Amino acid sequence: MTPEELRETVARQFGRSLHIRTLDTGSCAVCEQEIRLLAAPHYDLNRLGFFFTPAPRHADLLLVTGPMIRAFAPAARKTYEAMPGPKIVVATGACALGGVYPSDPFTHGTVEAVLPVDVWIPGCPPSPLALLHGLGVAVGRLAERVRDLPFTAPDHPERTRGDS
Amino acid sequence: MTPLVFLYTAAAAWVAAALVGLLTARLPAGLLACCVLSALGGAAAAAGGGWSLVYGDTPVVSPGGPTVVGGPLQLQATSLAGVFTTLLGVVAVAIACYAPRYHPPSQGTSLYLAAYNGALLACLAVLAAGGMVTFLVAWETMSLACYLLILRHLRAEPVARGAFWFLALSEAGFLLVVAAFVILSSKTGFTTLAGIAAHAGSVPGGWRAAAFLLALAGFGFKAGLVPLHVWLPEAHPVAPADGSAFLSGVVVKLGIYGITLFAFRLAPPAGTWPGLVTMGAGAVTAAIGILYAMAERDIKRFLAFSTIENAGIIVTAFGAAMIFHAYRLQALWAFLLIAGIYHVANHGCYKTLLFLEAGVTEHATGTRDMDRLGGLIHRLPRSAVIAFAGTLGIAALPPLNGFVSEWLIFQGLFQGFRTGSHLTGILIVLAAGTLGLTGGLAIYAFVRGFGIPYLGMPRTRPAAAASEKGQPIVGPGLLAVACVALAVGAPIVLAALARAVRTVTGVTLGPLLLPGKLTVIPAHADFSAFSPTYLAVFLVCALAVPGLIYLAGRPRARSVSVPVWDGGMVSFRPRMQYSSMTFSAPTRVTFDALYRPSVSVTRPSDDDPAGRSGPVHYETQVTPVFQRYLYRPLVRCLEWLADLVRPIQSGDVNLYLLYVFAVILLAYFLGAV
Amino acid sequence: MTQWFLRGIRRGVVTTRYPARADKSARFLPTPPAFRPNTLTRQGADRLAAVCPSGALRREDSALIYDVGRCTACGRCAAEAPAAVTSSGEFELAVTVRSVLIKRIPLQGEPR
């Protein structure tokens, strides 16, 4: 299946009904709080057709937080394998993307070391809006925007202090 | 050719088996010969029972004339007893196929087999008894033979206690049965059962009721009615597996046969209240039986309590039948009698099967404790399948036989509104509700009884090392086939039972029971209908259809096999599984007023409640309420009375001579007056 | 129960319309920084790289390599060089290719 076909299949199958299984591989739990807020009335991810499920057998998407501590890697692997295909892995939070603990001896540093990640959502913690955007990207409903963002700002109007 | 010919053949075969067993069972060939003869006797008994269902009642015969010691030997093969005889025969054949692989050839086995075949003979004599004396002598012989059966492994202490409970309660029951028979025969002037039945009109209503109550209690000891059931959980675990199977499968049914005799044939009591009492006793027995079964870890004690539950169900059906008779609803009277007897046959088959399989498990793993087993479905695959058939039957799940007979009983009970009396209707509905509770708990209990030992992972090393080599398969397998046959062939069985019941009740139930070829209706066409055969076929097809759809439209994608999802834990240990007590915990908590559990916790020290310095010991026990609050006070009372009377036995010869003198004087004066 | 119901009716719908419509509270979110290239010098870039606790900033020749994924929006780089760092205001940062999150900020200005 070509990537475009895969994307189309994913959008068709999961676009309106997606079951998410969260996995904490050793985070500080603030990402989990933001994820939990998604179910609250203000953000309400159920209106978009996304649902949380505790059983990986019923899940389509694995939402992983935390820097993948070494002791957890076999359990993460088992959770991933217990999900039936097609499945999507989303890594979210600075820890999962390789920051915060890049060289800690007790962690792998990044989720990618153990699981094949499809979507990355940065943030520390990622706000619920960022998570909603990331989930929309994962199912092909929303477009990625970072590619076109340069993360540069125009110069300060006063150039009196050119110091850095 | 009367059925008695078959019964004589069976008796002869069993006598021969007993002698052969006694003399030669020390050798494997002798053991096998004894079992072959026993099986032949069983086949003859089954044939005789089946034939007498069709033939009807034979006249009373006295082989040997009036010269037999103790009174004339009076035999009569009745249709009613035909079902029980068939059951006896089938159970005998199954146990005969099972015994060679279960018992080692030895001195103990030869005595055991002699006692067992003697018990078979005595049971046959009870069922074929045409006269009061024959019945009572055969009954007592059966009790004594079963007592010897239970004492097979005499050396262990619990064996002696279990056998003693059996004997003591059997004797208590026997006294009451003798009293009941004496009342009836003295009032009618006949000692043959047929004679008593024919002249039942000359027994006044009060005496009839008294005789019935005495019989209900006396036979209730044997049948296992609460609170007379106490011997069942004590005796069954300690007897060898085929002995327990025989006790539950046949001996308990003889108690029920006795109740049927007094409730339907000999001198049925008048009025509604005997039926209500019987139905109430049955319902209470059923509920209490299954509740106690939920708290048992020992497989055989669990099955013993389940026998009590089923006996309760059968007696409830009979009680309701008596109530319908009192309201002149003869069709329902006959219908519930048929339903009850059908349940007798079914229960005999699957309970025997389950006890035999419990014996196989005990031999393969060395333990009867459910919490030490697990995963036996992989180690004993064929035994597991057979045990599953028995479990499906006893849990009353379609399409097997337990479902059919319980459906019939429920349909009979649901028609309680036809009595027209509000109070009776409510009481019948209450009984039906209790049976419903019992049925639900039975499914729960047997999911536990099958799931904990057979499914999951083995909890101990002996369970993991169990092997099926050398274990008996044919015996239990025969009973599994019988279960399926009784279910699928229900219309045939019911037709035969309807004919048998006609001889007792005089009601022809044919078209009211089986209007179409394969449909069963509960005595009234406007109530409900059910076809066991079609149901069995439908269920098999219904299970096959998804299978066929899967095979036809198998997904094209490559499939991957991954381990069972266990929460991601790195290793899954057997101790993480349900244990038998945690599985039944919800019931035990809900009904703790009945169980009155006692809990004891011992810690290494009070300063360390978490048990870090040593193990914490937790023990919980179910209080044996009947033994503690009923039997022990009775025994104490008897001991007190005996103490009162003891001074008479002073040991002084002079005092004894004074007694002799006083009695002679008294006799002289009485004779003079 | 009645109070809850009436209060709810008065307040109206509080659910955000995101992603169909923009969310009004999004402007209060802490977001990763954006850099002003003309105010960044090589030494400045080195100092920023040293001060970032998450390893999101690294200087390579004449560019600041900025990994948006590793950024925790802690604000230390903004405290170190307030003229060169400002908040980007972007929170829709999900990507399907990891390397897209690694931005290259060109440096300018003479070393001092």
XYZ file of N, CA, C and O in Angstrom, chain C residues 18-107:
360
model
N -13.152 24.249 18.466
C -11.928 23.794 17.809
C -12.118 22.366 17.351
O -12.653 21.564 18.092
N -11.666 21.929 16.218
C -10.891 22.651 15.191
C -11.701 23.373 14.118
O -11.124 23.943 13.221
N -13.057 23.338 14.232
C -13.832 24.027 13.194
C -13.605 25.537 13.244
O -13.484 26.192 12.217
N -13.541 26.062 14.492
C -13.279 27.512 14.648
C -12.165 27.674 15.662
O -11.950 26.794 16.506
N -11.475 28.765 15.592
C -10.348 28.969 16.505
C -10.847 29.090 17.932
O -11.942 29.578 18.181
N -9.993 28.683 18.837
C -10.359 28.756 20.252
C -9.884 30.084 20.835
O -8.746 30.489 20.630
N -10.776 30.742 21.592
C -10.433 32.084 22.077
C -9.364 32.058 23.149
O -8.662 33.042 23.354
N -9.214 30.949 23.868
C -8.243 30.949 24.964
C -6.872 30.539 24.495
O -5.942 30.466 25.279
N -6.742 30.277 23.174
C -5.456 29.762 22.701
C -4.339 30.772 22.877
O -3.171 30.410 22.979
N -4.684 32.060 22.948
C -3.585 33.029 22.987
C -2.893 33.031 24.353
O -1.843 33.613 24.510
N -3.482 32.388 25.367
C -2.832 32.361 26.671
C -1.882 31.184 26.828
O -1.233 31.045 27.863
N -1.806 30.311 25.836
C -0.991 29.108 25.996
C 0.496 29.436 25.973
O 0.933 30.265 25.182
N 1.264 28.752 26.808
C 2.728 28.862 26.673
C 3.164 28.113 25.431
O 2.717 26.987 25.192
N 3.972 28.709 24.612
C 4.357 28.107 23.340
C 5.875 28.160 23.190
O 6.535 28.948 23.857
N 6.419 27.327 22.293
C 7.868 27.350 22.075
C 8.304 28.707 21.507
O 7.504 29.427 20.922
N 9.569 29.070 21.695
C 10.018 30.399 21.269
C 10.221 30.491 19.763
O 10.357 29.492 19.080
N 10.241 31.735 19.294
C 10.721 32.042 17.945
C 11.954 32.934 18.128
O 12.045 33.661 19.107
N 12.888 32.852 17.190
C 14.154 33.597 17.345
C 14.249 34.706 16.325
O 13.740 34.602 15.223
N 14.894 35.776 16.741
C 15.144 36.873 15.790
C 16.523 36.650 15.207
O 17.526 36.832 15.898
N 16.626 36.318 13.918
C 17.922 35.927 13.369
C 18.915 37.082 13.379
O 20.100 36.897 13.618
N 18.439 38.328 13.176
C 19.414 39.418 13.070
C 19.967 39.827 14.395
O 20.875 40.643 14.463
N 19.443 39.334 15.480
C 20.006 39.683 16.788
C 20.838 38.562 17.383
O 21.435 38.722 18.444
N 20.867 37.448 16.708
C 21.608 36.315 17.248
C 23.025 36.310 16.714
O 23.241 36.334 15.515
N 23.999 36.237 17.623
C 25.391 36.070 17.203
C 25.821 34.662 17.534
O 25.105 33.913 18.190
N 27.041 34.333 17.066
C 27.531 32.994 17.370
C 27.658 32.766 18.854
O 27.248 31.731 19.385
N 28.204 33.730 19.548
C 28.359 33.544 20.993
C 26.996 33.478 21.659
O 26.792 32.721 22.607
N 26.099 34.308 21.172
C 24.749 34.274 21.719
C 24.147 32.902 21.554
O 23.502 32.347 22.450
N 24.325 32.346 20.370
C 23.774 31.028 20.095
C 24.395 29.987 21.018
O 23.700 29.115 21.560
N 25.741 30.114 21.219
C 26.387 29.141 22.121
C 25.829 29.261 23.524
O 25.597 28.266 24.212
N 25.619 30.515 23.946
C 25.103 30.700 25.310
C 23.695 30.115 25.424
O 23.350 29.473 26.416
N 22.884 30.339 24.386
C 21.523 29.774 24.427
C 21.567 28.255 24.470
O 20.805 27.620 25.216
N 22.466 27.676 23.657
C 22.561 26.207 23.642
C 22.974 25.678 25.006
O 22.496 24.633 25.463
N 23.866 26.416 25.689
C 24.320 25.942 26.997
C 23.221 26.034 28.034
O 23.158 25.218 28.954
N 22.349 27.034 27.882
C 21.379 27.268 28.956
C 20.109 26.407 28.803
O 19.366 26.228 29.748
N 19.868 25.874 27.581
C 18.641 25.073 27.382
C 18.757 23.753 28.119
O 19.661 22.962 27.831
N 17.879 23.453 29.080
C 18.016 22.230 29.867
C 17.590 20.973 29.120
O 17.856 19.863 29.561
N 16.915 21.157 27.989
C 16.347 20.003 27.303
C 17.150 19.613 26.082
O 16.825 18.642 25.419
N 18.174 20.375 25.743
C 18.978 20.049 24.570
C 18.279 20.365 23.269
O 18.545 19.738 22.239
N 17.383 21.392 23.281
C 16.661 21.704 22.048
C 17.480 22.600 21.133
O 17.186 22.700 19.947
N 18.483 23.305 21.669
C 19.244 24.279 20.873
C 20.673 23.801 20.730
O 21.271 23.277 21.669
N 21.221 24.019 19.542
C 22.589 23.574 19.263
C 23.113 24.463 18.141
O 22.378 24.752 17.194
N 24.364 24.905 18.272
C 24.885 25.751 17.190
C 25.695 24.899 16.241
O 26.500 24.079 16.660
N 25.464 25.123 14.951
C 26.210 24.377 13.936
C 26.663 25.370 12.889
O 25.843 25.893 12.138
N 27.971 25.634 12.787
C 28.537 26.632 11.878
C 27.831 27.962 12.100
O 27.851 28.524 13.162
N 27.130 28.418 11.086
C 26.506 29.729 11.266
C 24.999 29.592 11.323
O 24.267 30.400 10.760
N 24.526 28.576 11.972
C 23.078 28.432 12.124
C 22.792 27.882 13.516
O 23.614 27.176 14.102
N 21.635 28.266 14.003
C 21.180 27.716 15.291
C 20.215 26.585 14.950
O 19.166 26.818 14.329
N 20.549 25.360 15.316
C 19.661 24.213 15.066
C 18.697 24.125 16.241
O 19.110 23.940 17.382
N 17.412 24.243 15.931
C 16.388 24.363 16.979
C 15.415 23.190 16.808
O 14.714 23.096 15.807
N 15.422 22.259 17.767
C 14.503 21.109 17.723
C 13.239 21.487 18.507
O 13.237 21.511 19.733
N 12.162 21.793 17.779
C 10.933 22.223 18.439
C 10.371 21.112 19.317
O 9.731 21.355 20.348
N 10.637 19.858 18.906
C 10.093 18.734 19.650
C 10.647 18.645 21.055
O 9.961 18.258 21.986
N 11.917 18.991 21.214
C 12.517 18.844 22.522
C 12.196 20.020 23.435
O 12.472 19.956 24.626
N 11.656 21.089 22.892
C 11.461 22.295 23.688
C 10.370 22.107 24.711
O 9.314 21.560 24.413
N 10.632 22.577 25.957
C 9.619 22.471 27.007
C 9.001 23.825 27.315
O 8.238 23.958 28.264
N 9.296 24.861 26.569
C 8.793 26.225 26.795
C 9.081 26.688 28.219
O 8.226 27.277 28.891
N 10.286 26.397 28.710
C 10.626 26.774 30.090
C 10.954 28.266 30.195
O 10.826 28.859 31.259
N 11.449 28.876 29.103
C 11.706 30.324 29.138
C 13.119 30.692 29.520
O 13.433 31.883 29.643
N 14.022 29.736 29.714
C 15.378 30.080 30.113
C 16.116 30.806 28.992
O 16.889 31.717 29.228
N 15.858 30.392 27.741
C 16.545 31.068 26.642
C 16.035 32.504 26.539
O 16.807 33.438 26.270
N 14.757 32.721 26.781
C 14.202 34.080 26.737
C 14.793 34.924 27.868
O 15.074 36.110 27.696
N 15.022 34.329 29.022
C 15.613 35.077 30.136
C 17.068 35.409 29.835
O 17.578 36.460 30.244
N 17.750 34.517 29.133
C 19.171 34.724 28.831
C 19.356 35.819 27.785
O 20.259 36.632 27.876
N 18.476 35.799 26.745
C 18.646 36.797 25.659
C 17.295 37.353 25.277
O 16.715 36.957 24.269
N 16.761 38.255 26.058
C 15.390 38.717 25.809
C 15.204 39.387 24.458
O 14.117 39.363 23.901
N 16.310 39.978 23.919
C 16.124 40.670 22.643
C 16.025 39.685 21.499
O 15.437 39.999 20.457
N 16.623 38.513 21.665
C 16.686 37.611 20.523
C 15.558 36.585 20.514
O 15.359 35.908 19.510
N 14.858 36.441 21.646
C 13.892 35.344 21.756
C 12.525 35.922 22.048
O 12.381 36.802 22.892
N 11.536 35.427 21.359
C 10.160 35.830 21.661
C 9.258 34.607 21.537
O 9.643 33.588 20.975
N 8.067 34.732 22.050
C 7.160 33.581 21.998
C 6.615 33.434 20.589
O 6.260 34.420 19.926
N 6.521 32.226 20.092
C 6.056 32.031 18.710
C 4.543 32.069 18.625
O 3.985 32.395 17.587
N 3.854 31.742 19.686
C 2.389 31.729 19.637
C 1.817 30.550 18.877
O 0.604 30.472 18.668
N 2.663 29.585 18.460
C 2.162 28.453 17.687
C 1.964 27.237 18.581
O 2.858 26.865 19.324
N 0.789 26.617 18.506
C 0.593 25.392 19.294
C 0.169 24.203 18.437
O 0.122 23.078 18.898
N -0.105 24.444 17.171
C -0.509 23.320 16.315
C 0.746 22.756 15.667
O 1.095 23.092 14.536
N 1.454 21.888 16.425
C 2.800 21.526 16.051
C 2.946 20.055 15.679
O 4.054 19.556 15.602
N 1.877 19.349 15.453
C 2.012 17.910 15.199
C 2.618 17.663 13.835
O 2.343 18.396 12.878
N 3.456 16.632 13.729
C 4.110 16.303 12.463
C 4.061 14.787 12.254
O 3.949 14.020 13.196
N 4.183 14.384 10.990
C 4.301 12.962 10.688
C 5.727 12.577 10.344
O 6.019 11.391 10.217
N 6.590 13.568 10.160
C 8.011 13.282 9.916
C 8.792 14.048 10.964
O 8.649 15.268 11.085
N 9.598 13.362 11.733
C 10.235 13.977 12.888
C 11.153 15.115 12.504
O 11.253 16.126 13.190
N 11.818 14.978 11.357
C 12.837 15.973 11.012
C 12.226 17.327 10.691
O 12.919 18.340 10.724
N 10.937 17.379 10.403
C 10.287 18.658 10.111
C 10.299 19.558 11.336
O 10.249 20.787 11.228
N 10.398 18.969 12.534
C 10.398 19.773 13.751
C 11.766 20.394 14.022
O 11.913 21.178 14.948
N 12.774 20.034 13.256
C 14.120 20.572 13.512
C 14.315 21.754 12.566
O 14.396 21.586 11.354
N 14.323 22.930 13.168
C 14.401 24.159 12.379
C 15.828 24.690 12.374
O 16.577 24.519 13.331
N 16.164 25.387 11.283
C 17.493 25.952 11.132
C 17.359 27.473 11.128
O 16.752 28.039 10.234
N 17.865 28.114 12.189
C 17.747 29.579 12.296
C 19.091 30.183 11.874
O 20.114 29.925 12.529
N 19.137 30.984 10.840
C 20.435 31.560 10.443
C 20.890 32.619 11.455
O 20.094 33.343 12.026
N 22.198 32.625 11.693
C 22.761 33.597 12.635
C 23.234 34.843 11.893
O 23.592 34.791 10.722
